[in-house]
CSV table of C-alpha atoms and ligand atoms in Angstrom, one decimal:
chain,number,residue,atom,x,y,z
L,1,MET,CA,21.7,20.8,-29.2
L,2,THR,CA,20.1,18.4,-26.8
L,3,SER,CA,21.9,19.9,-23.9
L,4,LEU,CA,20.1,23.2,-24.2
L,5,ARG,CA,17.1,23.4,-22.0
L,6,ALA,CA,13.6,24.0,-23.5
L,7,GLU,CA,11.9,27.3,-22.9
L,8,ARG,CA,9.8,26.9,-19.8
L,9,ASP,CA,6.2,28.1,-19.7
L,10,ASP,CA,6.4,29.7,-16.3
L,11,PRO,CA,9.6,31.6,-15.6
L,12,ALA,CA,8.5,32.2,-12.0
L,13,ALA,CA,8.1,28.5,-11.1
L,14,SER,CA,10.6,26.9,-8.8
L,15,ALA,CA,13.4,24.7,-10.1
L,16,PRO,CA,12.1,21.3,-11.3
L,17,HIS,CA,12.0,18.9,-8.4
L,18,PRO,CA,10.5,15.4,-7.8
L,19,ARG,CA,6.8,15.2,-7.4
L,20,LEU,CA,4.5,12.5,-6.2
L,21,ILE,CA,1.1,12.6,-7.8
L,22,ILE,CA,-1.6,10.8,-5.9
L,23,ASP,CA,-5.0,10.4,-7.6
L,24,LEU,CA,-7.7,10.4,-5.0
L,25,ALA,CA,-10.4,9.9,-7.7
L,26,ALA,CA,-8.7,6.7,-8.8
L,27,ILE,CA,-8.5,5.6,-5.2
L,28,ARG,CA,-12.2,6.1,-4.8
L,29,ARG,CA,-12.9,4.2,-8.0
L,30,ASN,CA,-10.8,1.3,-6.9
L,31,TYR,CA,-12.7,1.3,-3.6
L,32,ALA,CA,-16.0,1.4,-5.5
L,33,ARG,CA,-14.8,-1.6,-7.6
L,34,LEU,CA,-13.9,-3.5,-4.4
L,35,LYS,CA,-17.4,-2.9,-3.1
L,36,GLU,CA,-18.9,-4.3,-6.3
L,37,LEU,CA,-16.6,-7.3,-6.1
L,38,SER,CA,-17.2,-7.9,-2.4
L,39,ALA,CA,-21.0,-7.5,-2.3
L,40,PRO,CA,-23.0,-8.4,-0.4
L,41,ALA,CA,-20.0,-8.2,2.0
L,42,ALA,CA,-19.0,-4.7,3.2
L,43,VAL,CA,-15.5,-3.3,2.4
L,44,ALA,CA,-13.3,-2.0,5.2
L,45,ALA,CA,-10.2,-0.2,4.1
L,46,VAL,CA,-6.7,-1.0,5.4
L,47,VAL,CA,-4.8,2.3,5.8
L,48,LYS,CA,-1.9,1.1,8.0
L,49,ALA,CA,1.6,2.6,7.5
L,50,ASP,CA,0.1,6.0,6.5
L,51,ALA,CA,-2.2,4.3,3.8
L,52,TYR,CA,0.8,2.3,2.4
L,53,GLY,CA,2.9,5.5,2.3
L,54,LEU,CA,0.4,7.6,0.3
L,55,GLY,CA,-1.1,9.6,3.2
L,56,ALA,CA,-3.9,8.3,5.4
L,57,GLY,CA,-4.8,11.9,6.3
L,58,ARG,CA,-6.0,12.5,2.7
L,59,ILE,CA,-7.0,9.0,1.7
L,60,GLY,CA,-9.1,8.2,4.9
L,61,PRO,CA,-11.5,11.1,4.3
L,62,ALA,CA,-11.7,10.3,0.5
L,63,LEU,CA,-12.7,6.7,1.3
L,64,ALA,CA,-15.2,7.8,3.9
L,65,ALA,CA,-16.8,10.1,1.3
L,66,GLU,CA,-17.1,7.0,-0.9
L,67,GLY,CA,-19.0,5.2,1.9
L,68,CYS,CA,-16.3,3.4,3.7
L,69,GLY,CA,-17.4,3.0,7.4
L,70,ALA,CA,-14.5,1.0,8.8
L,71,PHE,CA,-10.7,1.3,8.7
L,72,PHE,CA,-7.8,-0.8,9.9
L,73,VAL,CA,-4.4,0.5,11.0
L,74,ALA,CA,-1.5,-1.1,12.8
L,75,THR,CA,-1.1,1.0,15.9
L,76,ALA,CA,-3.1,3.2,18.3
L,77,ALA,CA,-1.0,6.2,17.3
L,78,GLU,CA,-2.0,5.6,13.6
L,79,GLY,CA,-5.6,5.3,14.7
L,80,THR,CA,-5.5,8.6,16.7
L,81,SER,CA,-4.2,10.5,13.6
L,82,LEU,CA,-6.8,8.9,11.4
L,83,ARG,CA,-9.5,9.8,13.8
L,84,ARG,CA,-8.3,13.4,13.7
L,85,ALA,CA,-8.2,13.4,9.9
L,86,LEU,CA,-11.7,12.1,9.7
L,87,LYS,CA,-12.9,15.4,11.4
L,88,GLY,CA,-16.0,14.0,13.0
L,89,VAL,CA,-17.0,11.7,10.1
L,90,LYS,CA,-18.3,8.5,11.7
L,91,ALA,CA,-16.2,5.4,11.1
L,92,ASP,CA,-14.9,2.4,13.0
L,93,ILE,CA,-11.2,2.4,13.4
L,94,TYR,CA,-9.6,-1.0,14.2
L,95,ILE,CA,-6.1,-1.5,15.6
L,96,PHE,CA,-4.4,-4.6,14.2
L,97,ASN,CA,-1.6,-4.8,16.7
L,98,GLY,CA,-3.6,-5.9,19.7
L,99,TYR,CA,-5.1,-4.8,22.9
L,100,TRP,CA,-2.5,-3.4,25.2
L,101,PRO,CA,-3.9,-2.1,28.5
L,102,GLU,CA,-1.3,0.8,28.5
L,103,ASP,CA,-3.2,2.1,25.5
L,104,ALA,CA,-6.6,2.0,27.1
L,105,ALA,CA,-6.8,5.8,27.6
L,106,LEU,CA,-5.7,6.5,24.0
L,107,LEU,CA,-8.3,4.0,22.7
L,108,ARG,CA,-11.1,5.6,24.6
L,109,GLU,CA,-10.1,9.2,23.7
L,110,ALA,CA,-10.0,8.5,20.0
L,111,ASN,CA,-12.8,5.9,20.1
L,112,LEU,CA,-10.6,3.1,18.6
L,113,ILE,CA,-11.4,-0.6,18.5
L,114,PRO,CA,-8.5,-2.9,19.4
L,115,VAL,CA,-8.1,-6.3,17.6
L,116,VAL,CA,-7.4,-8.8,20.3
L,117,ASN,CA,-4.7,-11.3,19.2
L,118,ASP,CA,-4.1,-13.4,22.2
L,119,MET,CA,-6.0,-15.0,25.1
L,120,TRP,CA,-4.2,-12.8,27.7
L,121,GLN,CA,-5.5,-9.7,25.9
L,122,LEU,CA,-9.0,-11.1,26.1
L,123,GLU,CA,-8.6,-11.5,29.8
L,124,ALA,CA,-7.2,-8.0,30.2
L,125,LEU,CA,-10.2,-6.6,28.3
L,126,ARG,CA,-12.6,-8.6,30.4
L,127,ALA,CA,-11.0,-7.3,33.6
L,128,GLY,CA,-11.5,-3.6,32.6
L,129,ALA,CA,-14.7,-1.6,31.8
L,130,PRO,CA,-16.6,-3.0,28.8
L,131,TRP,CA,-15.1,-1.8,25.5
L,132,PRO,CA,-15.8,-2.8,21.9
L,133,PHE,CA,-13.2,-5.0,20.4
L,134,ALA,CA,-12.5,-7.3,17.5
L,135,LEU,CA,-11.0,-10.8,17.8
L,136,HIS,CA,-8.3,-12.1,15.5
L,137,VAL,CA,-8.1,-15.9,15.3
L,138,ASP,CA,-5.1,-17.6,13.7
L,139,THR,CA,-6.2,-20.2,11.1
L,140,GLY,CA,-2.7,-21.1,9.8
L,141,ILE,CA,-0.6,-18.0,9.0
L,142,ASN,CA,1.0,-18.2,12.4
L,143,ARG,CA,1.5,-14.5,12.5
L,144,LEU,CA,-0.9,-12.6,14.9
L,145,GLY,CA,-4.1,-14.3,16.2
L,146,ALA,CA,-5.5,-16.3,19.1
L,147,PRO,CA,-5.4,-20.1,18.7
L,148,ALA,CA,-8.5,-21.3,16.9
L,149,GLU,CA,-9.1,-24.2,19.4
L,150,ALA,CA,-9.1,-21.8,22.4
L,151,VAL,CA,-11.5,-19.4,20.8
L,152,LEU,CA,-13.8,-22.2,19.8
L,153,GLU,CA,-13.9,-23.5,23.3
L,154,GLN,CA,-14.7,-20.1,24.8
L,155,ALA,CA,-17.3,-19.4,22.1
L,156,GLN,CA,-19.1,-22.7,22.7
L,157,ALA,CA,-19.0,-21.9,26.5
L,158,GLY,CA,-20.7,-18.6,25.8
L,159,ALA,CA,-17.8,-16.6,27.1
L,160,PHE,CA,-18.3,-13.7,24.6
L,161,GLU,CA,-22.0,-13.2,25.4
L,162,ASN,CA,-21.4,-10.3,27.8
L,163,MET,CA,-18.7,-8.7,25.8
L,164,ASP,CA,-18.9,-6.1,23.1
L,165,LEU,CA,-17.4,-8.2,20.3
L,166,ARG,CA,-17.8,-6.3,17.1
L,167,LEU,CA,-15.9,-8.4,14.6
L,168,VAL,CA,-14.1,-11.8,14.3
L,169,MET,CA,-11.3,-12.0,11.8
L,170,SER,CA,-8.5,-14.1,10.5
L,171,HIS,CA,-5.8,-13.5,7.8
L,172,LEU,CA,-4.9,-15.6,4.8
L,173,ALA,CA,-1.3,-16.7,4.3
L,174,CYS,CA,-1.4,-17.6,0.6
L,175,ALA,CA,-4.4,-15.7,-1.0
L,176,ASP,CA,-2.1,-14.5,-3.8
L,177,GLU,CA,-1.5,-18.1,-4.8
L,178,PRO,CA,-5.1,-19.1,-5.8
L,179,GLY,CA,-4.2,-22.8,-6.0
L,180,HIS,CA,-2.6,-23.1,-2.6
L,181,SER,CA,-4.2,-25.7,-0.3
L,182,LEU,CA,-4.0,-23.4,2.7
L,183,ASN,CA,-6.7,-21.2,1.2
L,184,ASP,CA,-9.4,-23.9,1.6
L,185,ALA,CA,-8.0,-25.0,4.9
L,186,GLN,CA,-8.1,-21.5,6.4
L,187,ARG,CA,-11.5,-20.8,5.0
L,188,ASP,CA,-13.0,-24.0,6.6
L,189,SER,CA,-11.3,-23.4,9.9
L,190,PHE,CA,-12.6,-19.8,9.9
L,191,ALA,CA,-16.1,-20.9,9.0
L,192,ALA,CA,-16.2,-23.2,12.0
L,193,ILE,CA,-15.3,-20.2,14.2
L,194,THR,CA,-18.0,-18.0,12.7
L,195,THR,CA,-20.6,-20.8,13.3
L,196,ALA,CA,-19.7,-20.7,16.9
L,197,LEU,CA,-20.1,-16.9,17.1
L,198,PRO,CA,-23.5,-16.4,15.5
L,199,GLY,CA,-24.4,-12.7,14.8
L,200,VAL,CA,-20.8,-11.5,15.0
L,201,PRO,CA,-19.6,-10.0,11.6
L,202,ALA,CA,-16.8,-12.0,10.1
L,203,SER,CA,-13.8,-10.9,8.0
L,204,LEU,CA,-11.2,-13.0,6.3
L,205,ALA,CA,-10.2,-11.6,2.9
L,206,ASN,CA,-7.5,-9.1,2.1
L,207,SER,CA,-7.2,-7.8,-1.6
L,208,ALA,CA,-6.1,-11.2,-2.9
L,209,GLY,CA,-8.8,-12.9,-0.8
L,210,VAL,CA,-11.5,-10.8,-2.4
L,211,MET,CA,-10.3,-12.2,-5.8
L,212,LEU,CA,-10.4,-15.8,-4.5
L,213,GLY,CA,-14.2,-15.8,-4.6
L,214,ALA,CA,-17.4,-15.5,-2.6
L,215,PRO,CA,-16.6,-18.3,-0.1
L,216,TRP,CA,-13.7,-16.2,1.3
L,217,ARG,CA,-15.5,-12.9,1.5
L,218,PHE,CA,-17.8,-13.5,4.6
L,219,ASP,CA,-19.4,-10.2,5.9
L,220,VAL,CA,-16.5,-7.7,5.6
L,221,THR,CA,-13.5,-7.7,3.3
L,222,ARG,CA,-10.2,-5.9,4.3
L,223,PRO,CA,-8.4,-4.8,1.1
L,224,GLY,CA,-5.3,-2.6,1.2
L,225,ILE,CA,-3.1,-2.9,-1.9
L,226,ALA,CA,-5.9,-3.0,-4.4
L,227,ILE,CA,-7.2,0.3,-3.2
L,228,TYR,CA,-3.7,1.7,-4.0
L,229,GLY,CA,-3.6,0.2,-7.5
L,230,GLY,CA,-1.2,-2.7,-6.8
L,231,ALA,CA,-1.8,-6.2,-8.2
L,232,PRO,CA,-3.5,-8.5,-5.7
L,233,VAL,CA,-2.1,-11.5,-7.5
L,234,LEU,CA,1.3,-11.1,-9.2
L,235,GLY,CA,1.2,-11.5,-13.0
L,236,GLU,CA,-2.6,-11.7,-13.1
L,237,ALA,CA,-4.9,-9.0,-14.7
L,238,HIS,CA,-7.0,-7.0,-12.3
L,239,PRO,CA,-9.5,-4.2,-12.5
L,240,PHE,CA,-7.7,-1.7,-10.3
L,241,GLU,CA,-6.3,1.6,-11.6
L,242,PRO,CA,-2.8,3.0,-10.9
L,243,VAL,CA,-3.2,5.8,-8.3
L,244,VAL,CA,0.4,7.1,-7.8
L,245,ARG,CA,3.1,8.3,-10.1
L,246,ILE,CA,6.5,9.9,-9.6
L,247,GLU,CA,7.6,12.8,-11.8
L,248,ALA,CA,11.3,13.6,-11.6
L,249,PRO,CA,13.2,16.2,-13.6
L,250,VAL,CA,15.9,15.7,-16.2
L,251,LEU,CA,18.8,17.7,-14.7
L,252,GLN,CA,21.3,17.1,-17.4
L,253,LEU,CA,21.7,15.4,-20.8
L,254,ARG,CA,25.1,14.0,-21.8
L,255,ARG,CA,26.4,12.1,-24.8
L,256,LEU,CA,28.2,8.9,-24.2
L,257,LYS,CA,30.9,7.6,-26.5
L,258,PRO,CA,31.7,3.9,-27.0
L,259,GLY,CA,33.7,2.8,-23.9
L,260,ASP,CA,32.2,5.4,-21.6
L,261,SER,CA,30.8,4.1,-18.3
L,262,VAL,CA,28.1,5.5,-16.1
L,263,GLY,CA,27.8,6.1,-12.3
L,264,TYR,CA,29.5,4.6,-9.2
L,265,GLY,CA,31.6,1.6,-9.7
L,266,ALA,CA,31.4,2.1,-13.5
L,267,THR,CA,29.1,-0.9,-13.6
L,268,PHE,CA,27.5,0.1,-16.9
L,269,GLU,CA,29.6,0.6,-20.0
L,270,THR,CA,28.3,1.5,-23.4
L,271,ASP,CA,29.6,0.1,-26.7
L,272,GLU,CA,27.8,2.6,-28.9
L,273,PRO,CA,27.0,6.3,-28.8
L,274,ARG,CA,24.1,7.0,-26.5
L,275,LEU,CA,22.2,9.9,-24.9
L,276,ALA,CA,22.1,9.8,-21.1
L,277,ALA,CA,19.5,11.7,-19.1
L,278,VAL,CA,20.6,12.4,-15.5
L,279,VAL,CA,17.3,12.5,-13.5
L,280,GLY,CA,16.8,14.0,-10.0
L,281,LEU,CA,15.5,10.9,-8.3
L,282,GLY,CA,17.4,8.4,-6.2
L,283,TYR,CA,17.3,5.8,-3.5
L,284,ALA,CA,16.5,8.6,-0.9
L,285,ASP,CA,13.2,9.0,-2.8
L,286,GLY,CA,12.5,5.3,-2.8
L,287,LEU,CA,13.9,4.3,-6.1
L,288,PHE,CA,15.6,1.1,-5.0
L,289,ARG,CA,19.3,0.5,-5.9
L,290,ALA,CA,18.2,-2.9,-7.0
L,291,ALA,CA,16.1,-1.4,-9.7
L,292,GLN,CA,19.2,-0.9,-11.9
L,293,SER,CA,18.6,-4.1,-13.6
L,294,GLY,CA,15.3,-3.8,-15.5
L,295,GLY,CA,14.0,-0.6,-14.1
L,296,TYR,CA,12.9,2.2,-16.4
L,297,GLY,CA,11.2,5.6,-16.5
L,298,ARG,CA,8.9,6.9,-19.1
L,299,PHE,CA,9.1,10.1,-21.2
L,300,ALA,CA,6.2,10.7,-23.6
L,301,ASN,CA,5.9,7.3,-25.3
L,302,HIS,CA,9.6,6.4,-24.7
L,303,ARG,CA,10.8,3.9,-22.2
L,304,LEU,CA,14.2,5.0,-20.7
L,305,PRO,CA,16.1,2.1,-19.0
L,306,ILE,CA,18.2,2.8,-16.0
L,307,MET,CA,22.0,2.7,-16.8
L,308,GLY,CA,24.4,2.0,-14.0
L,309,ARG,CA,23.8,2.3,-10.3
L,310,VAL,CA,21.1,4.4,-8.7
L,311,SER,CA,22.6,6.9,-6.4
L,312,MET,CA,21.0,8.8,-3.5
L,313,ASP,CA,19.6,11.7,-5.4
L,314,LEU,CA,20.2,10.8,-9.0
L,315,VAL,CA,19.6,8.1,-11.6
L,316,THR,CA,20.9,8.0,-15.2
L,317,LEU,CA,18.6,6.8,-17.9
L,318,ASP,CA,19.2,5.8,-21.5
L,319,ALA,CA,17.4,8.5,-23.4
L,320,THR,CA,18.8,7.6,-26.8
L,321,GLY,CA,15.3,6.9,-28.1
L,322,ALA,CA,13.9,10.2,-27.0
L,323,GLU,CA,16.7,12.3,-28.5
L,324,GLY,CA,15.4,15.6,-29.9
L,325,ASP,CA,12.2,15.3,-27.7
L,326,ILE,CA,13.8,15.4,-24.3
L,327,HIS,CA,15.4,18.4,-22.6
L,328,PRO,CA,16.7,19.4,-19.2
L,329,GLY,CA,13.8,20.3,-17.0
L,330,ASP,CA,11.5,17.8,-18.6
L,331,MET,CA,9.7,15.4,-16.3
L,332,VAL,CA,10.3,11.6,-16.5
L,333,THR,CA,7.6,9.4,-15.0
L,334,PHE,CA,8.1,6.3,-12.8
L,335,MET,CA,5.6,4.0,-11.2
L,336,GLY,CA,2.0,4.6,-12.5
L,337,GLU,CA,1.1,1.7,-14.7
L,338,ASP,CA,4.6,0.4,-14.4
L,339,ILE,CA,4.5,-0.1,-10.6
L,340,GLU,CA,4.6,-3.9,-10.7
L,341,ALA,CA,7.4,-3.9,-13.3
L,342,LEU,CA,9.4,-1.5,-11.1
L,343,ALA,CA,8.7,-3.7,-8.1
L,344,ALA,CA,9.9,-6.8,-10.0
L,345,ALA,CA,13.1,-5.0,-11.1
L,346,SER,CA,13.6,-3.9,-7.5
L,347,GLY,CA,13.3,-7.5,-6.3
L,348,THR,CA,10.3,-6.7,-4.2
L,349,ILE,CA,6.5,-6.2,-4.3
L,350,SER,CA,4.5,-3.0,-4.9
L,351,TYR,CA,3.7,-2.8,-1.2
L,352,GLU,CA,7.3,-2.2,-0.3
L,353,LEU,CA,7.9,0.4,-3.0
L,354,LEU,CA,4.9,2.4,-1.8
L,355,VAL,CA,5.8,2.4,1.9
L,356,ARG,CA,9.4,3.4,1.1
L,357,LEU,CA,8.5,6.5,-0.9
L,358,GLY,CA,10.7,9.3,0.4
L,359,ALA,CA,9.9,12.5,2.3
L,360,ARG,CA,11.5,14.8,-0.3
L,361,PHE,CA,8.7,14.7,-2.8
L,362,GLU,CA,6.3,17.6,-3.3
L,363,ARG,CA,3.0,15.6,-2.8
L,364,ILE,CA,0.2,16.6,-5.1
L,365,TYR,CA,-3.3,15.1,-4.4
L,366,GLN,CA,-5.6,15.2,-7.4
L,367,GLY,CA,-9.3,14.5,-7.7
L,368,GLY,CA,-10.0,15.1,-4.0
C,401,PLP,C1,-2.2,-5.5,5.6
C,401,PLP,C2,-3.3,-6.4,5.9
C,401,PLP,C3,-4.4,-6.5,5.1
C,401,PLP,C4,-4.5,-5.9,3.7
C,401,PLP,O1,-3.8,-6.7,2.8
C,401,PLP,P1,-3.6,-6.4,1.3
C,401,PLP,O2,-2.9,-7.5,0.8
C,401,PLP,O3,-2.9,-5.1,1.1
C,401,PLP,O4,-5.0,-6.3,0.7
C,401,PLP,C5,-5.5,-7.2,5.6
C,401,PLP,N1,-5.5,-7.8,6.8
C,401,PLP,C6,-4.4,-7.8,7.6
C,401,PLP,C7,-4.5,-8.5,8.9
C,401,PLP,C8,-3.3,-7.1,7.2
C,401,PLP,O5,-2.2,-7.1,7.9
């Protein structure tokens, strides 16, 4: 009877619950691969948004142990927690979201390097005591960054000579579309800036930028998603390993008869007998409701497609192919090597799946 649970090995273990398994060894290997690909450029790690949801407090130190000497986060608060997590290990921590004078004390306390994004921030920094900073120049994404012409003008006038400028950077808008004309245009415009700032290390490439080729890599690359096993360029093969998988328990098995429907709204109806596995994972955990069309979990070598709507704590999978093998309490796997397929089914990109992972998982770090 498929509805009977299998004998469990450890009767003292807690009830089966969703787990997030994060492979620090795979993260380190992805970083090492990025170093090979970027050389002779150095590789700084982007660990904003809690290392794309996976835990900057664990991933920062793991990357530092792999030789990473520079990190990027979005806010000074993120920088402060990273500094604490690094426990005295030396590393530069850059703050993408700009120099805000109200953060000056925080920056000094945690020894953080602001990334200046606008001319007024440069003036504010000049007016205070000398402090190391990076300069973000906009070369066409029109997101953050000081205007290229204004920066060129100041650089040619020697305005940075008495300042502690540690890095000049820009950000690519279309690196994940290798044929896009903006890639060449941004590289050329950035190259002109770096020529006007001799001796200042330069950084342009995110993960996809690293894959574009040597002319985009300059002195320092800034990958994020590739470290976390996501595809830099959608649909293209890449050398990075999956680093995160979800394991969620089968809570109940049920037989469906022709004409039975599944879940809220009865949006899925079967026309043949099927075995349904109700799994303890829902949109509260970051399994998008949109994943109902095309999303699946894995059990052993079976793919179990989602049937009907994803609810807050539960999702129902078609386990017909696994009948006889699968039992209540067994763990179904999501993400892992299927991360891009799950993102596509969810109508989004792997980045968003990662940062939306819920707070309910037991998080297990392996290979630390
Ligand atoms: C997030 C971010 C990165 C990292 O991008 P990936 O695509 O994850 O490699 C690099 N630079 C800037 C400015 C960013 O905002």
